[in-house]
mmCIF file of C-alpha atoms in Angstrom:
data_model
loop_
_atom_site.group_PDB
_atom_site.id
_atom_site.type_symbol
_atom_site.label_atom_id
_atom_site.label_comp_id
_atom_site.label_asym_id
_atom_site.label_seq_id
_atom_site.Cartn_x
_atom_site.Cartn_y
_atom_site.Cartn_z
ATOM 1 C CA MET A 1 -172.616 142.366 -140.887
ATOM 2 C CA ILE A 2 -173.002 139.179 -138.868
ATOM 3 C CA HIS A 3 -174.534 136.196 -140.650
ATOM 4 C CA SER A 4 -177.586 134.701 -138.996
ATOM 5 C CA THR A 5 -175.933 131.274 -138.701
ATOM 6 C CA ALA A 6 -172.837 132.550 -136.871
ATOM 7 C CA ILE A 7 -172.511 131.521 -133.221
ATOM 8 C CA ILE A 8 -170.963 134.278 -131.113
ATOM 9 C CA SER A 9 -170.464 134.099 -127.360
ATOM 10 C CA PRO A 10 -171.978 137.048 -125.498
ATOM 11 C CA LYS A 11 -168.660 137.238 -123.621
ATOM 12 C CA ALA A 12 -166.675 137.919 -126.796
ATOM 13 C CA LYS A 13 -165.730 141.540 -127.505
ATOM 14 C CA ILE A 14 -166.579 142.571 -131.047
ATOM 15 C CA GLY A 15 -165.496 145.936 -132.494
ATOM 16 C CA GLU A 16 -167.297 148.170 -134.943
ATOM 17 C CA ASN A 17 -167.893 147.377 -138.603
ATOM 18 C CA VAL A 18 -167.023 143.686 -138.166
ATOM 19 C CA SER A 19 -168.226 141.134 -140.728
ATOM 20 C CA ILE A 20 -168.689 137.504 -139.615
ATOM 21 C CA GLY A 21 -169.612 134.831 -142.155
ATOM 22 C CA GLN A 22 -171.909 131.838 -142.105
ATOM 23 C CA PHE A 23 -171.490 129.070 -139.526
ATOM 24 C CA THR A 24 -168.503 130.759 -137.901
ATOM 25 C CA THR A 25 -168.107 130.178 -134.156
ATOM 26 C CA ILE A 26 -166.544 132.730 -131.823
ATOM 27 C CA TYR A 27 -165.950 131.526 -128.268
ATOM 28 C CA ASP A 28 -165.865 133.399 -124.941
ATOM 29 C CA ASN A 29 -162.301 134.630 -124.670
ATOM 30 C CA VAL A 30 -162.011 136.531 -127.954
ATOM 31 C CA GLU A 31 -161.428 140.214 -128.748
ATOM 32 C CA ILE A 32 -161.944 141.432 -132.309
ATOM 33 C CA GLY A 33 -160.982 144.959 -133.374
ATOM 34 C CA ASP A 34 -162.738 147.321 -135.764
ATOM 35 C CA ASN A 35 -163.127 146.692 -139.495
ATOM 36 C CA VAL A 36 -162.309 142.977 -139.300
ATOM 37 C CA VAL A 37 -163.679 140.462 -141.823
ATOM 38 C CA ILE A 38 -164.078 136.851 -140.718
ATOM 39 C CA GLU A 39 -165.380 134.594 -143.450
ATOM 40 C CA GLY A 40 -167.532 131.488 -143.066
ATOM 41 C CA TYR A 41 -166.890 128.246 -141.209
ATOM 42 C CA CYS A 42 -164.158 129.658 -138.962
ATOM 43 C CA GLU A 43 -163.557 128.916 -135.265
ATOM 44 C CA LEU A 44 -161.990 131.600 -133.090
ATOM 45 C CA GLY A 45 -160.912 131.171 -129.483
ATOM 46 C CA VAL A 46 -160.649 127.390 -129.252
ATOM 47 C CA GLU A 47 -159.258 126.427 -125.835
ATOM 48 C CA ASN A 48 -157.069 123.494 -124.813
ATOM 49 C CA THR A 49 -154.817 122.477 -121.925
ATOM 50 C CA LEU A 50 -151.934 124.602 -123.270
ATOM 51 C CA SER A 51 -153.847 127.884 -123.391
ATOM 52 C CA ASP A 52 -154.282 130.183 -120.404
ATOM 53 C CA ASP A 53 -156.772 132.872 -119.365
ATOM 54 C CA SER A 54 -155.537 135.435 -121.902
ATOM 55 C CA PRO A 55 -157.791 136.137 -124.888
ATOM 56 C CA LEU A 56 -157.384 135.616 -128.574
ATOM 57 C CA VAL A 57 -156.898 139.152 -129.925
ATOM 58 C CA ILE A 58 -157.487 139.919 -133.589
ATOM 59 C CA SER A 59 -156.616 143.580 -134.133
ATOM 60 C CA LYS A 60 -158.272 146.027 -136.502
ATOM 61 C CA ASN A 61 -158.374 145.813 -140.299
ATOM 62 C CA SER A 62 -157.731 142.069 -140.383
ATOM 63 C CA LEU A 63 -159.052 139.438 -142.797
ATOM 64 C CA ILE A 64 -159.497 135.791 -141.822
ATOM 65 C CA ARG A 65 -160.619 133.636 -144.723
ATOM 66 C CA SER A 66 -162.956 130.666 -144.553
ATOM 67 C CA HIS A 67 -162.429 127.444 -142.582
ATOM 68 C CA SER A 68 -159.616 128.909 -140.462
ATOM 69 C CA ILE A 69 -159.145 127.974 -136.790
ATOM 70 C CA PHE A 70 -157.475 130.163 -134.167
ATOM 71 C CA TYR A 71 -156.892 128.981 -130.608
ATOM 72 C CA SER A 72 -157.140 131.247 -127.575
ATOM 73 C CA SER A 73 -154.245 132.979 -125.780
ATOM 74 C CA SER A 74 -152.795 134.508 -128.947
ATOM 75 C CA HIS A 75 -152.381 138.115 -130.029
ATOM 76 C CA PHE A 76 -152.114 139.535 -133.562
ATOM 77 C CA GLY A 77 -151.334 143.081 -134.626
ATOM 78 C CA GLU A 78 -153.465 144.981 -137.079
ATOM 79 C CA GLU A 79 -153.906 143.917 -140.704
ATOM 80 C CA LEU A 80 -153.552 140.187 -140.139
ATOM 81 C CA VAL A 81 -154.408 138.343 -143.375
ATOM 82 C CA THR A 82 -154.942 134.609 -143.842
ATOM 83 C CA GLY A 83 -155.675 132.256 -146.672
ATOM 84 C CA HIS A 84 -158.231 129.454 -146.331
ATOM 85 C CA ARG A 85 -158.069 126.546 -143.858
ATOM 86 C CA VAL A 86 -155.350 128.024 -141.697
ATOM 87 C CA THR A 87 -154.689 126.603 -138.218
ATOM 88 C CA VAL A 88 -153.033 128.744 -135.537
ATOM 89 C CA ARG A 89 -152.505 127.220 -132.117
ATOM 90 C CA GLU A 90 -152.310 128.884 -128.690
ATOM 91 C CA LYS A 91 -149.763 131.494 -127.525
ATOM 92 C CA THR A 92 -148.867 132.715 -130.971
ATOM 93 C CA PHE A 93 -147.896 136.383 -131.183
ATOM 94 C CA GLY A 94 -147.837 138.150 -134.530
ATOM 95 C CA GLY A 95 -146.809 141.694 -135.401
ATOM 96 C CA LYS A 96 -148.413 144.021 -137.915
ATOM 97 C CA ASN A 97 -149.651 142.650 -141.241
ATOM 98 C CA LEU A 98 -148.698 139.015 -140.684
ATOM 99 C CA GLN A 99 -149.856 137.038 -143.737
ATOM 100 C CA ILE A 100 -150.533 133.308 -143.373
ATOM 101 C CA GLY A 101 -151.138 131.354 -146.575
ATOM 102 C CA THR A 102 -153.772 128.711 -147.274
ATOM 103 C CA LEU A 103 -153.378 125.405 -145.426
ATOM 104 C CA SER A 104 -150.542 126.714 -143.286
ATOM 105 C CA ASP A 105 -150.175 125.433 -139.733
ATOM 106 C CA ILE A 106 -148.668 127.352 -136.813
ATOM 107 C CA GLN A 107 -148.197 124.991 -133.891
ATOM 108 C CA GLY A 108 -148.337 127.634 -131.176
ATOM 109 C CA HIS A 109 -145.871 129.200 -128.717
ATOM 110 C CA CYS A 110 -144.382 131.155 -131.643
ATOM 111 C CA ARG A 111 -143.493 134.792 -132.292
ATOM 112 C CA PHE A 112 -143.524 136.753 -135.541
ATOM 113 C CA GLY A 113 -142.360 140.288 -136.221
ATOM 114 C CA ASP A 114 -143.986 142.786 -138.577
ATOM 115 C CA TYR A 115 -144.803 142.139 -142.238
ATOM 116 C CA VAL A 116 -143.977 138.438 -142.208
ATOM 117 C CA ARG A 117 -145.138 136.500 -145.278
ATOM 118 C CA LEU A 118 -145.960 132.806 -144.997
ATOM 119 C CA HIS A 119 -147.035 131.260 -148.284
ATOM 120 C CA SER A 120 -149.341 128.240 -148.547
ATOM 121 C CA ASN A 121 -148.672 124.897 -146.841
ATOM 122 C CA VAL A 122 -146.079 126.222 -144.404
ATOM 123 C CA HIS A 123 -145.571 124.377 -141.096
ATOM 124 C CA ILE A 124 -144.202 126.363 -138.147
ATOM 125 C CA GLY A 125 -143.182 124.229 -135.170
ATOM 126 C CA GLN A 126 -143.578 125.317 -131.562
ATOM 127 C CA LYS A 127 -141.070 127.797 -130.111
ATOM 128 C CA SER A 128 -140.197 129.263 -133.495
ATOM 129 C CA LYS A 129 -139.138 132.928 -133.493
ATOM 130 C CA VAL A 130 -139.403 134.838 -136.754
ATOM 131 C CA GLY A 131 -138.228 138.424 -137.223
ATOM 132 C CA SER A 132 -139.746 141.142 -139.405
ATOM 133 C CA PHE A 133 -139.993 141.246 -143.212
ATOM 134 C CA VAL A 134 -139.292 137.513 -143.476
ATOM 135 C CA TRP A 135 -140.480 135.463 -146.458
ATOM 136 C CA ILE A 136 -141.273 131.767 -146.029
ATOM 137 C CA PHE A 137 -142.336 130.021 -149.238
ATOM 138 C CA PRO A 138 -144.609 126.973 -149.829
ATOM 139 C CA TYR A 139 -143.975 123.635 -148.136
ATOM 140 C CA VAL A 140 -141.301 124.954 -145.799
ATOM 141 C CA VAL A 141 -141.130 123.174 -142.426
ATOM 142 C CA LEU A 142 -139.664 124.610 -139.222
ATOM 143 C CA THR A 143 -138.966 121.680 -136.911
ATOM 144 C CA ASN A 144 -138.220 121.617 -133.178
ATOM 145 C CA ASP A 145 -137.618 118.080 -131.873
ATOM 146 C CA PRO A 146 -133.910 117.056 -132.044
ATOM 147 C CA HIS A 147 -134.651 113.351 -131.472
ATOM 148 C CA PRO A 148 -138.332 112.683 -132.253
ATOM 149 C CA PRO A 149 -140.524 111.755 -130.592
ATOM 150 C CA SER A 150 -139.518 113.469 -127.364
ATOM 151 C CA ASP A 151 -140.476 116.240 -124.973
ATOM 152 C CA THR A 152 -137.432 118.301 -125.948
ATOM 153 C CA LEU A 153 -138.370 121.263 -128.113
ATOM 154 C CA ILE A 154 -135.756 123.632 -129.559
ATOM 155 C CA GLY A 155 -137.264 126.252 -131.836
ATOM 156 C CA VAL A 156 -135.863 127.733 -135.025
ATOM 157 C CA LYS A 157 -134.881 131.416 -135.063
ATOM 158 C CA ILE A 158 -135.118 133.509 -138.234
ATOM 159 C CA GLU A 159 -133.897 137.109 -138.267
ATOM 160 C CA ASP A 160 -135.170 140.077 -140.310
ATOM 161 C CA TYR A 161 -135.291 140.039 -144.137
ATOM 162 C CA ALA A 162 -134.438 136.347 -144.449
ATOM 163 C CA VAL A 163 -135.932 134.297 -147.283
ATOM 164 C CA ILE A 164 -136.661 130.580 -146.941
ATOM 165 C CA ALA A 165 -137.333 129.107 -150.369
ATOM 166 C CA THR A 166 -139.831 126.367 -151.161
ATOM 167 C CA MET A 167 -139.645 122.869 -149.674
ATOM 168 C CA SER A 168 -136.803 123.676 -147.296
ATOM 169 C CA VAL A 169 -136.539 122.143 -143.828
ATOM 170 C CA LEU A 170 -135.015 124.020 -140.909
ATOM 171 C CA LEU A 171 -133.870 121.641 -138.192
ATOM 172 C CA PRO A 172 -134.235 122.206 -134.415
ATOM 173 C CA GLY A 173 -132.233 125.160 -133.153
ATOM 174 C CA ALA A 174 -131.295 126.464 -136.599
ATOM 175 C CA SER A 175 -130.399 130.159 -136.510
ATOM 176 C CA ILE A 176 -131.015 132.010 -139.750
ATOM 177 C CA ARG A 177 -129.274 135.373 -139.649
ATOM 178 C CA LYS A 178 -130.393 138.671 -141.147
ATOM 179 C CA GLY A 179 -130.800 138.682 -144.925
ATOM 180 C CA VAL A 180 -130.010 134.995 -145.439
ATOM 181 C CA LEU A 181 -131.389 133.099 -148.435
ATOM 182 C CA VAL A 182 -132.030 129.392 -147.873
ATOM 183 C CA ALA A 183 -132.321 127.866 -151.341
ATOM 184 C CA ALA A 184 -135.162 125.569 -152.391
ATOM 185 C CA HIS A 185 -135.094 121.943 -151.181
ATOM 186 C CA SER A 186 -132.427 122.672 -148.571
ATOM 187 C CA CYS A 187 -132.109 121.124 -145.121
ATOM 188 C CA LEU A 188 -130.336 123.437 -142.719
ATOM 189 C CA LYS A 189 -128.976 122.890 -139.225
ATOM 190 C CA GLY A 190 -126.991 125.193 -136.956
ATOM 191 C CA ASP A 191 -125.987 128.823 -137.406
ATOM 192 C CA THR A 192 -125.460 130.939 -140.512
ATOM 193 C CA LEU A 193 -123.674 134.104 -141.549
ATOM 194 C CA GLU A 194 -125.658 137.255 -142.370
ATOM 195 C CA ASN A 195 -126.598 138.000 -145.989
ATOM 196 C CA ALA A 196 -125.418 134.619 -147.213
ATOM 197 C CA VAL A 197 -126.829 131.877 -149.436
ATOM 198 C CA TYR A 198 -127.170 128.349 -148.054
ATOM 199 C CA ALA A 199 -128.176 125.403 -150.226
ATOM 200 C CA GLY A 200 -128.199 121.606 -150.245
ATOM 201 C CA THR A 201 -128.772 118.733 -147.857
ATOM 202 C CA PRO A 202 -127.136 119.364 -145.507
ATOM 203 C CA ALA A 203 -127.188 123.039 -146.459
ATOM 204 C CA LYS A 204 -123.806 124.702 -146.840
ATOM 205 C CA PHE A 205 -122.581 128.230 -147.415
ATOM 206 C CA ILE A 206 -122.563 129.025 -151.138
ATOM 207 C CA CYS A 207 -121.823 132.729 -151.460
ATOM 208 C CA GLU A 208 -122.890 136.154 -150.315
ATOM 209 C CA THR A 209 -126.428 137.029 -151.406
ATOM 210 C CA SER A 210 -125.097 140.071 -153.291
ATOM 211 C CA LYS A 211 -123.499 137.687 -155.811
ATOM 212 C CA ILE A 212 -126.924 136.654 -157.114
ATOM 213 C CA LYS A 213 -128.090 138.791 -160.041
ATOM 214 C CA LEU A 214 -131.598 139.632 -161.171
ATOM 215 C CA THR A 215 -132.751 137.400 -164.024
ATOM 216 C CA GLU A 216 -134.111 140.374 -165.945
ATOM 217 C CA ASN A 217 -131.040 142.554 -165.308
ATOM 218 C CA LEU A 218 -127.761 140.752 -164.800
ATOM 219 C CA GLU A 219 -126.024 143.972 -163.831
ATOM 220 C CA LYS A 220 -128.080 144.315 -160.621
ATOM 221 C CA SER A 221 -127.968 142.192 -157.479
ATOM 222 C CA ALA A 222 -131.151 140.407 -156.471
ATOM 223 C CA TYR A 223 -130.309 140.836 -152.780
ATOM 224 C CA PRO A 224 -130.939 142.585 -150.506
ATOM 225 C CA TRP A 225 -134.387 142.100 -152.084
ATOM 226 C CA ARG A 226 -135.726 145.359 -150.626
ATOM 227 C CA ARG A 227 -133.547 147.290 -153.089
ATOM 228 C CA HIS A 228 -135.989 146.407 -155.869
ATOM 229 C CA PHE A 229 -139.119 144.787 -154.362
ATOM 230 C CA ALA A 230 -141.735 146.886 -152.561
ATOM 231 C CA ARG A 231 -145.144 145.393 -153.374
ATOM 232 C CA GLY A 232 -147.484 145.330 -150.382
ATOM 233 C CA TYR A 233 -145.385 147.512 -148.091
ATOM 234 C CA PRO A 234 -146.335 150.993 -146.815
ATOM 235 C CA THR A 235 -144.788 153.996 -148.522
ATOM 236 C CA GLU A 236 -142.917 155.111 -145.407
ATOM 237 C CA ILE A 237 -141.166 151.753 -145.116
ATOM 238 C CA VAL A 238 -140.207 151.678 -148.790
ATOM 239 C CA GLU A 239 -138.846 155.207 -148.571
ATOM 240 C CA ARG A 240 -136.743 154.176 -145.594
ATOM 241 C CA TRP A 241 -135.288 151.293 -147.588
ATOM 242 C CA LEU A 242 -134.518 153.498 -150.558
ATOM 243 C CA ALA A 243 -132.758 155.971 -148.295
ATOM 244 C CA GLU A 244 -130.788 153.124 -146.696
ATOM 245 C CA PHE A 245 -129.469 152.058 -150.090
ATOM 246 C CA LYS A 246 -129.263 155.615 -151.452
ATOM 247 C CA ILE A 247 -131.547 154.757 -154.355
#
């Protein structure tokens, strides 16, 4: 269903069973897959001097909530989900089931793997590279300018299964290895070890993540988190994790 107040360019490619809400604008260079819901007051396909001729692609089974803005020259895999008032700039590439929380801001020229979870009020600076199954909690900032303001941009890299806890800041060029936990209110620069906890300002190595126990069961390790947390993931992925840990 397309609301009568929506403004849709005749050049845009719209799939089947697409719902577009009131006062939403869809510009020329946009491709929307089947079974997508776009709520009211959104703008899709905004162009600027940093975008190119490639389209904004929203793949099938996605949900974009109200007042969100997506620039052109970006591509998102199926099952993209956003909160409200999300801004995503040009040349952003997201894998399957990327979730972007309310009021989050992706500054463009970024890459995300599959099943990445960004909570509300997350800021992702340009040239960030985020792996798959990464969790980034509220008010986290990924920076990129080593001596602001300047034209030098060095993006943050986050590998698979990492968790960045609330209000942390990752400084330009930080490299977060697989399975790392960055504790709340931390400020991290440089490289890390895999499956390790980093905390503080400046953040320092604390221990291996396996040393942290579940609050409700002190005999079990909280990490790797995929040993005990599966909500929102497909059955085949969860079964693969369980086999990996012989659970």
